[in-house]
Each structure stands twice: as structure tokens, then as C-alpha cells.
Short mmCIF file of C-alpha atoms in Angstrom, two decimals:
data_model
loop_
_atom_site.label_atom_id
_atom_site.label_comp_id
_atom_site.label_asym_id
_atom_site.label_seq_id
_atom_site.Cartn_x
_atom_site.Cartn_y
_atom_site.Cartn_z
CA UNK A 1 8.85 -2.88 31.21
CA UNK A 2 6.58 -4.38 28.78
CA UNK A 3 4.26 -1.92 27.03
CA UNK A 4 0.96 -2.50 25.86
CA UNK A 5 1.52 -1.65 21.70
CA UNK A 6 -0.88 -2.45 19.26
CA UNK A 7 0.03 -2.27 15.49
CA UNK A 8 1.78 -3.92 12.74
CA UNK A 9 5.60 -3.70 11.96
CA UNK A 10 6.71 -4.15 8.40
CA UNK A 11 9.93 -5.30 8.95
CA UNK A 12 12.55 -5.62 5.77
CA UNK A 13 14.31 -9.39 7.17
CA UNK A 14 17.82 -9.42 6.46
CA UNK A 15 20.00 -12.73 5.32
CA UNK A 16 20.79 -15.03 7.65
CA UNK A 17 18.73 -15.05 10.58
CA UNK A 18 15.08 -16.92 11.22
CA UNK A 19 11.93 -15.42 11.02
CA UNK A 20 11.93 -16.23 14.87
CA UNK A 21 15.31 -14.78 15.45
CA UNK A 22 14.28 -11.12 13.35
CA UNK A 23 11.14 -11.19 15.89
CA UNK A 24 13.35 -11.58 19.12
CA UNK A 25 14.96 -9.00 17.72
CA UNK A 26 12.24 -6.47 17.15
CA UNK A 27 10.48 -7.16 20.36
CA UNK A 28 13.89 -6.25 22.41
CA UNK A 29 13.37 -2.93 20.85
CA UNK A 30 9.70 -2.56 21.12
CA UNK A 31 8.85 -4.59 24.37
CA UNK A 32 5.91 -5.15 23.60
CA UNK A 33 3.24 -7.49 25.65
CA UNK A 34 2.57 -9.23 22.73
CA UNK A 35 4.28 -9.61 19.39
CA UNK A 36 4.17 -12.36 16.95
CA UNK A 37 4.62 -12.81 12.66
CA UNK A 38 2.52 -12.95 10.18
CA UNK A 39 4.48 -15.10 7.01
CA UNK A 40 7.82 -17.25 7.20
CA UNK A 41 10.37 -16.57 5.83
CA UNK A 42 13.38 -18.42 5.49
CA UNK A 43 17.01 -17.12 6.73
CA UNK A 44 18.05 -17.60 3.26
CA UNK A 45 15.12 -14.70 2.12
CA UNK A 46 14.80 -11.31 2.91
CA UNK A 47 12.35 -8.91 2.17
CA UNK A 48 8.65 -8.44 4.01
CA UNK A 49 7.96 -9.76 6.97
CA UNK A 50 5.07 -8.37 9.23
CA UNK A 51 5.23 -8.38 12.73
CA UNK A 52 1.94 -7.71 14.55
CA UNK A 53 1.77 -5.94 18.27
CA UNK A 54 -1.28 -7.04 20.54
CA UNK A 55 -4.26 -6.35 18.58
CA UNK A 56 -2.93 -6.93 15.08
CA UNK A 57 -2.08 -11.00 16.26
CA UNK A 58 -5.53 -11.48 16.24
CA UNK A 59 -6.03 -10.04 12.63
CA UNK A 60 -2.75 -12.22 11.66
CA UNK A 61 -4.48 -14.46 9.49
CA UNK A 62 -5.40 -11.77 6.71
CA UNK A 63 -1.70 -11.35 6.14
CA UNK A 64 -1.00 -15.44 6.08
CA UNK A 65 -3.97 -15.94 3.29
CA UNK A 66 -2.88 -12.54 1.27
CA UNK A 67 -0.72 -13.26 -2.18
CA UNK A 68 2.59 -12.80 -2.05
CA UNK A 69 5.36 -11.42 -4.89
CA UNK A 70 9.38 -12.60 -4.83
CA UNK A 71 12.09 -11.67 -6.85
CA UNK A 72 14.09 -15.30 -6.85
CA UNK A 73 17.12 -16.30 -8.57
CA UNK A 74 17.52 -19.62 -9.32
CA UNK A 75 20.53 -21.88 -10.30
CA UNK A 76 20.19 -23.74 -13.47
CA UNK A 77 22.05 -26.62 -13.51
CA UNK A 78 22.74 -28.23 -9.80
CA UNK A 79 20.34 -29.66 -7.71
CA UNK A 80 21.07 -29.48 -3.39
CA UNK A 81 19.72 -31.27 -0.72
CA UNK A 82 17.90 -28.54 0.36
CA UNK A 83 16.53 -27.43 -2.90
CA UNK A 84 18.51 -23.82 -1.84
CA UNK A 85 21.97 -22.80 -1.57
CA UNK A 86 22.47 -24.07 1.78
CA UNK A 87 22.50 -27.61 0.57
CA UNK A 88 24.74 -29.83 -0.74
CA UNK A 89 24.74 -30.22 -4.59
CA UNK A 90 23.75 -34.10 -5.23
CA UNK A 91 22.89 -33.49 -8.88
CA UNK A 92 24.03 -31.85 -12.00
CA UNK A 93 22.60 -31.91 -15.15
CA UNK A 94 24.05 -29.79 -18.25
CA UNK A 95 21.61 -26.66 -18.96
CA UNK A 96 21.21 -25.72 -22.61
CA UNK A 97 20.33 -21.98 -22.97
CA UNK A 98 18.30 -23.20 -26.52
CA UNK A 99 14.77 -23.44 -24.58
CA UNK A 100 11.84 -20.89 -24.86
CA UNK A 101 12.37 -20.20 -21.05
CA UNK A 102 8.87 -17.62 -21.12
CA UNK A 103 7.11 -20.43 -22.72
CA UNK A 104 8.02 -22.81 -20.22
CA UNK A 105 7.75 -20.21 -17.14
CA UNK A 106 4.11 -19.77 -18.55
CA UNK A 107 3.08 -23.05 -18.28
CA UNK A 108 3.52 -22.57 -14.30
CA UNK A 109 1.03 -20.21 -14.31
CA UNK A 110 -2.75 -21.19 -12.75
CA UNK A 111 -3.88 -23.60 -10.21
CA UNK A 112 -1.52 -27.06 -9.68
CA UNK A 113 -0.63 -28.96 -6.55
CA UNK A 114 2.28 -28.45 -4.75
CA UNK A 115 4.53 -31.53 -2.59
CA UNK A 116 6.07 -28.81 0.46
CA UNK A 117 9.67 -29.82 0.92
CA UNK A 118 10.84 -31.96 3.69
CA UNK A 119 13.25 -29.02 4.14
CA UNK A 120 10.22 -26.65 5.50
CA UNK A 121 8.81 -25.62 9.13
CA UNK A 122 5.69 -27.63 8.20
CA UNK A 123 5.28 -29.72 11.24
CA UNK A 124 4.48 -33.35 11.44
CA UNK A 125 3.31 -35.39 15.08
CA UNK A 126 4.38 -31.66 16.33
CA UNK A 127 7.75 -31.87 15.05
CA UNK A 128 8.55 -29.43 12.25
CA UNK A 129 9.61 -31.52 8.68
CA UNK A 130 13.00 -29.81 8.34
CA UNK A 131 14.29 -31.72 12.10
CA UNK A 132 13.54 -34.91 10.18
CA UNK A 133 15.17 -33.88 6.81
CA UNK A 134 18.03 -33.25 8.61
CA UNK A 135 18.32 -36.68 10.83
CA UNK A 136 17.68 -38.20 6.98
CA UNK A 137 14.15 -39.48 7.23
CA UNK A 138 11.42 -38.77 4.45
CA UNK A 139 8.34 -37.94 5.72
CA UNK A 140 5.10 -38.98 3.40
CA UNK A 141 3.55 -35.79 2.73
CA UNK A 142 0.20 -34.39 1.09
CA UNK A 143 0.10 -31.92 -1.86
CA UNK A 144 -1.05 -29.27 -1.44
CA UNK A 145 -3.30 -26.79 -3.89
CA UNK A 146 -1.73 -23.50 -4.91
CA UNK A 147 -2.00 -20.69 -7.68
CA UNK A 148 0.71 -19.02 -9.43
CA UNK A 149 -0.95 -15.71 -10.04
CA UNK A 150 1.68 -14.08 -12.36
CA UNK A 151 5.76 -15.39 -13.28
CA UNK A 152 7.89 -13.11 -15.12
CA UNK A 153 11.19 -13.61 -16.95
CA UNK A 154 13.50 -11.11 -15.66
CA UNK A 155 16.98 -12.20 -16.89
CA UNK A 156 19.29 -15.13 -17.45
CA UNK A 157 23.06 -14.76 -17.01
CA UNK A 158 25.53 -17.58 -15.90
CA UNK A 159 22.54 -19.98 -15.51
CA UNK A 160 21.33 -18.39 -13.14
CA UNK A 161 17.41 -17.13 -13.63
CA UNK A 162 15.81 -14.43 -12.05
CA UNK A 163 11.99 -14.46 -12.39
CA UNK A 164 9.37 -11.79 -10.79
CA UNK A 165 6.23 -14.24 -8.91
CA UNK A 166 2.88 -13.18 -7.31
CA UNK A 167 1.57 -16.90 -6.11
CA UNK A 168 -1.21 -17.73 -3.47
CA UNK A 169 -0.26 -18.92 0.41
CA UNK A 170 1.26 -22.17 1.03
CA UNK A 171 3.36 -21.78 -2.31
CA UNK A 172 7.00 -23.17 -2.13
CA UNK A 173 9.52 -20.66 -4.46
CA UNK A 174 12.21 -23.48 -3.87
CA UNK A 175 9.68 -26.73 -5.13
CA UNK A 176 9.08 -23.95 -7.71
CA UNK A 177 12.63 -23.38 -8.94
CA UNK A 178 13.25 -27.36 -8.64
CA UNK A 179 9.52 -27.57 -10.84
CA UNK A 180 11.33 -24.71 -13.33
CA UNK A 181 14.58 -26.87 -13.85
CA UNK A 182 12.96 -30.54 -14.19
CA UNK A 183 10.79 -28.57 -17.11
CA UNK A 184 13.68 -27.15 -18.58
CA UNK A 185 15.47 -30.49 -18.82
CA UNK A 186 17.43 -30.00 -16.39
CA UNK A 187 17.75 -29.61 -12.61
CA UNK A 188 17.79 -26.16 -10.02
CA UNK A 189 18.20 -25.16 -6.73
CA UNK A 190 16.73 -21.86 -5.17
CA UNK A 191 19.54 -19.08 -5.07
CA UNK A 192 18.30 -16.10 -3.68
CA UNK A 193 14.65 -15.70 -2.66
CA UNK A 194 13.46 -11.46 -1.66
CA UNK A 195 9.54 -10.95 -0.82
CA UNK A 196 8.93 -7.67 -2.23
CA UNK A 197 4.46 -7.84 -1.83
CA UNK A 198 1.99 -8.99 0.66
CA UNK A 199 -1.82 -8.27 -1.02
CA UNK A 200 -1.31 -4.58 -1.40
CA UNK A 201 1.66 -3.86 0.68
CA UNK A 202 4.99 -3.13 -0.71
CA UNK A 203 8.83 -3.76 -0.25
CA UNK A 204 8.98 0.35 0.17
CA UNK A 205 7.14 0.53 2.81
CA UNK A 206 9.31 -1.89 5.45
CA UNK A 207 12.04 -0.46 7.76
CA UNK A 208 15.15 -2.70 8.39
CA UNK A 209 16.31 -3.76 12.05
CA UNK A 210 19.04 -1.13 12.20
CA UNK A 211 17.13 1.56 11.66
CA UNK A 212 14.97 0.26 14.11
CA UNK A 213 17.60 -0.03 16.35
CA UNK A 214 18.76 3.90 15.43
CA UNK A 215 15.04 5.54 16.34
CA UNK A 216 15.12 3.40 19.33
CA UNK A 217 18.38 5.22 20.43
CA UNK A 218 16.69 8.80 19.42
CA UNK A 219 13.41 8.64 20.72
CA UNK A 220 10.92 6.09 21.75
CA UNK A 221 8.15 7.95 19.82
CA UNK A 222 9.82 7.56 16.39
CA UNK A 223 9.47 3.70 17.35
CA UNK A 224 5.54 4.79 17.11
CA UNK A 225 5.37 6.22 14.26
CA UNK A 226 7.27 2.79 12.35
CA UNK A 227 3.92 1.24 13.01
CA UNK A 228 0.91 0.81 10.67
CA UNK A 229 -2.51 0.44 12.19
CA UNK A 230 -3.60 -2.56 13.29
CA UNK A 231 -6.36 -2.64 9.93
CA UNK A 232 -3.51 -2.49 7.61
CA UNK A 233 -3.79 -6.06 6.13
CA UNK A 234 -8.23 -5.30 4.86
CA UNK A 235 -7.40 -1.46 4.03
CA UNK A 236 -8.89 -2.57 0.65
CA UNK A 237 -12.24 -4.23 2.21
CA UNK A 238 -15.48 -1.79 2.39
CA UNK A 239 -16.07 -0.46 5.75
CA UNK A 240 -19.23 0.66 8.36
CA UNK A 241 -19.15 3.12 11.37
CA UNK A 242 -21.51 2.46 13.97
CA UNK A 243 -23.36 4.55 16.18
CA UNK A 244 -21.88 5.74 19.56
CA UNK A 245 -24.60 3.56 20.78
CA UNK A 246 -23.85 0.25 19.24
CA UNK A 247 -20.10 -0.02 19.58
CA UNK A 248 -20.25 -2.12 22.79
CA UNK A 249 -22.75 -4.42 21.62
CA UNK A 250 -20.81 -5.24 18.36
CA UNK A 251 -17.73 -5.81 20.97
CA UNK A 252 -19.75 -7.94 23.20
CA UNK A 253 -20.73 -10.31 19.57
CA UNK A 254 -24.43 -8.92 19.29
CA UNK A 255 -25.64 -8.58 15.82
CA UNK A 256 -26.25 -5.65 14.70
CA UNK A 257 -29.58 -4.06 12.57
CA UNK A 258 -28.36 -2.09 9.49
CA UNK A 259 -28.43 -0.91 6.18
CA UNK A 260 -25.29 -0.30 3.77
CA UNK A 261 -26.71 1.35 0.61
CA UNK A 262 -22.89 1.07 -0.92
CA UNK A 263 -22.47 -2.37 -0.89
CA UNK A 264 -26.17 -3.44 -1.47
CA UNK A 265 -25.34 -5.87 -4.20
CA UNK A 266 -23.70 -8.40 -2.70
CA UNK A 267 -25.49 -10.57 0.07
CA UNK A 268 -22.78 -11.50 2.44
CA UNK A 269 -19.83 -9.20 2.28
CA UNK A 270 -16.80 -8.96 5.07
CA UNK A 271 -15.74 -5.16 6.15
CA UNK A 272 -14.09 -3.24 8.11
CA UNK A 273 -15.79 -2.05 11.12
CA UNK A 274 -15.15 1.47 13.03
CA UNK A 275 -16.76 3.45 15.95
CA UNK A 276 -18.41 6.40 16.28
CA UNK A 277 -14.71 8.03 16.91
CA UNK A 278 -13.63 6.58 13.39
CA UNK A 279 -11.85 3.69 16.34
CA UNK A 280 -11.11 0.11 14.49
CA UNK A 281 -13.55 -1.95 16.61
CA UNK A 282 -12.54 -5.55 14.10
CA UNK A 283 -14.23 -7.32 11.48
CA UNK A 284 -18.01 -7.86 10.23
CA UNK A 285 -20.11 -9.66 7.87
CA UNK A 286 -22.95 -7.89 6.29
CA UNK A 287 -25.75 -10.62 6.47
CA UNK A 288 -28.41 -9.86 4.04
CA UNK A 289 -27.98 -6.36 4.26
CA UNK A 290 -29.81 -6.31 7.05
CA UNK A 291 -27.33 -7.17 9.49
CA UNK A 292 -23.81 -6.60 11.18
CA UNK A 293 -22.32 -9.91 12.41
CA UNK A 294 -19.33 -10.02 14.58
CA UNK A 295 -16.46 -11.85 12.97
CA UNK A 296 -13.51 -10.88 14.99
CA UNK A 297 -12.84 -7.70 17.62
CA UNK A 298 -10.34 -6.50 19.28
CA UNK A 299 -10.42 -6.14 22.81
CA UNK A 300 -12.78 -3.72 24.81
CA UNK A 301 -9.72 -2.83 27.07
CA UNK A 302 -8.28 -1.60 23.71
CA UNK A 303 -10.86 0.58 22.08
CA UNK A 304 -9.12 3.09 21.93
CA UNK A 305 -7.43 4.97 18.36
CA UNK A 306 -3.82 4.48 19.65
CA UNK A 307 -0.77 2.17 19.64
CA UNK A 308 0.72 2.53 22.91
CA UNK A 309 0.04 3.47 26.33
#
């Protein structure tokens, strides 16, 4: 039976299966009516990957546009066809350890564009780039702006590199570790690859799929309890609470007249919107401090401070 469960997993992905493949997974143990993820990751990578129940899907998009942190380790030295360890090393060029390797992982930091790898679930006439890479054809492809927020130098042992990165969506940590080795003078291919922050969430606070799997076999409640509410991605944006009497107008997309002394200064500001019962009703924009504007809600049927039936 499929229940009606509205929240958001933070699931720690093992090695070796799809992003896909670790949400079949979940939702055999959940069953929910509605599941989906929020963030690819690839089976090489581990580490955070949110999976959203009902509801959350529709709040998805805060999680995809959120900055993420890895720890990767990358391979000085060989270059593969995949630009990870999966591949087949086609190049090797002889890595001298004599570099300023901060100085050089510093000059990553800040805006730059991007070319996404042909081995990538970017999809082109509906077909996703990494069925072409594999058949051998090169697709022409756009770069694309990112931001490398922060890059640490962790260690370097055996050529292999281990950096700490907090980068914007849409950022590639294998084009990355290729980027790193062409501007060390050599060549590099993507290791190991662990997402250990989304915005403001953490590595400590995911559950893996067996332990999943072991509250599933206690007690369908403890599955409950794994879940974060359905807000969990804009816990840092300023919130409202309505009146009893205007929560079904702001669900129905009315505006709504209203003054928010605490966040008077700026003129069009996003937050968090609640009910009278302190119930998650969606998302607002505060128009000229004046008014509440509807940005997305969550469904009438579903007003309600709960994740389950």
C-alpha cells in the first residue's frame, strides 16, 4: 500500500549504485505516493543525497540551487576516458611534486565557466550525454557559469590529492580535477568524490540504506522519525504566520495585506510561510512590505503538521 508521506530523507548514497537505483531503494522501504531526488550524484560518489516525499518534490528546487561541499581525491598523473576511475587511462603525463599546489588550487577560486563532460546525465534531443559518450560521439556543448566558493588543500600522498570544495550548482568536481591537473602541468582523473554539505545541511545528519532497512524491520514509526520536515532546505529564510483567517486564501494564490516590522529593510524578500497552527503552508514574497505573494504551496489536502497518514 502506498502511503501518503510528506518530508525529506537525507540519505548517505553508498558506492556503486545510481542516484536512481538508491531512490528505488528507499521508496521500497517507505512506499511512498510520491518520492523523487533532489541532486545527482554519481555511483562513483557517496555522501548526501536528499530524497523528498510528496510535498517536499515541489520545494525540490531549493536543494538543486543550494552550494554544495565534497571531499575529492584526485589522481595526479593519468588522465581516463571518463575523467573518473571508471575510465580507461588514455593519458599520462609525469607529475612533479615541486609546484605551489595552494597557489594553484587558489587560482580556481571565483566565478569561471565550466564545459560539463560528455560523461554526465545532462541530456541532449532528450537523450542524456553519457549514452552518446559511450557509443563514441562528441556532443558540442555550452559552458556553463559556475563559482568555486572555497578549495582547500587537504593532503598529497602517492599523487593522489585530496582537496575540501564548497562550489555553486551545475559545478563538475571531475572537469575540476581534470582543470587541477592541466594547471599543474600535468593531467588527472577524479578518484573518489564524497558530498559532505548541501547549503546548511551536513554529512552528520544522513542515515545510510541499511539502517533504513533495520528501522523498517523494527517499527514503521522509526521510519517517521528519519524524516526532516518538508521546510528543511529555507530553514535559514525569515518566516510569517498568518491568521487562522487567511491561510486558505494564501493556499488558493490570493495576495495577502501585511506588515513584517523584522524584515522592513528589504523591499522584496522570499520567506517561509506558516499557519495559524505554526503548519508549513509554502513559500512567499514580501512585496513592498505591504504584501504576501504566493510563490509556491503545498497542497490544501495536505495542510496538515504531519508526515504520514
Amino acid at each position: 500500500m502506498k502511503l501518503n508521506r510528506n518530508g525529506i530523507l537525507l540519505l548517505d548514497k553508498p558506492k556503486g549504485i545510481s542516484s536512481n537505483r538508491a531512490l528505488s531503494l528507499v521508496k521500497k522501504i517507505f512506499c511512498p505516493k510520491k518520492a523523487g531526488h533532489a541532486g545527482t550524484l554519481d555511483p562513483l560518489a557517496t555522501g548526501i543525497l536528499p530524497i523528498l516525499f510528496g510535498e517536499a518534490t515541489k520545494f525540490a528546487e531549493y536543494g538543486l540551487n543550494s552550494n554544495k561541499r565534497y571531499l575529492a581525491e584526485i589522481s595526479l598523473g593519468t588522465k581516463t576516458t571518463t575523467g573518473d576511475s571508471e575510465g580507461e587511462i588514455i593519458e599520462k603525463i609525469s607529475f612533479t611534486e615541486n609546484v605551489d599546489i595552494k597557489s594553484v588550487l587558489k587560482s580556481f577560486i571565483g566565478e569561471q565557466f565550466q564545459m560539463p563532460p560528455m560523461f554526465s546525465a545532462l541530456k541532449y534531443n532528450g537523450i542524456p550525454l553519457y549514452k552518446y559518450a559511450r557509443e563514441g560521439q562528441e556532443i558540442a556543448r555550452n559552458s556553463r557559469l559556475i563559482n568555486i566558493k572555497s578549495i582547500k588543500f587537504i593532503s598529497l600522498n602517492n599523487k593522489v590529492l585530496k582537496i575540501d570544495v564548497v562550489c555553486s550548482k551545475g559545478t563538475y568536481i571531475r572537469t575540476l580535477a581534470e582543470d587541477i591537473g592541466k594547471r599543474l602541468g600535468s593531467c588527472a582523473h577524479l578518484s573518489a568524490l564524497r558530498r559532505i554539505g548541501i547549503g546548511a545541511l551536513e554529512i552528520g545528519q544522513t542515515i545510510t540504506i541499511d539502517k533504513l532497512s533495520q528501522l523498517a524491520d523494527s517499527s514503521s514509526s522509526f521510519l517517521n522519525d528519519a524524516l526532516k520536515p518538508i521546510e528543511l532546505f529555507i530553514n535559514h529564510w525569515p518566516s510569517v504566520q498568518l491568521v487562522k483567517s487567511n491561510e486558505n486564501n494564501f493556499l488558493n494564490g490570493q495576495l495577502i495585506k501585511m506588515f513584517c516590522p523584522s524584515i522592513q529593510d528589504k523591499e522584496e524578500c522570499l520567506v517561509r510561510v506558516y499557519g495559524f497552527s505554526n503548519n508549513f503552508l509554502g513559500t512567499g514574497q514580501i512585496i513592498d512590505n505591504k504584501q504576501l505573494r504566493p510563490v509556491r504551496l503545498i497542497s490544501k489536502t495536505n495542510f496538515i503538521n504531519a508526515y504520514y497518514e
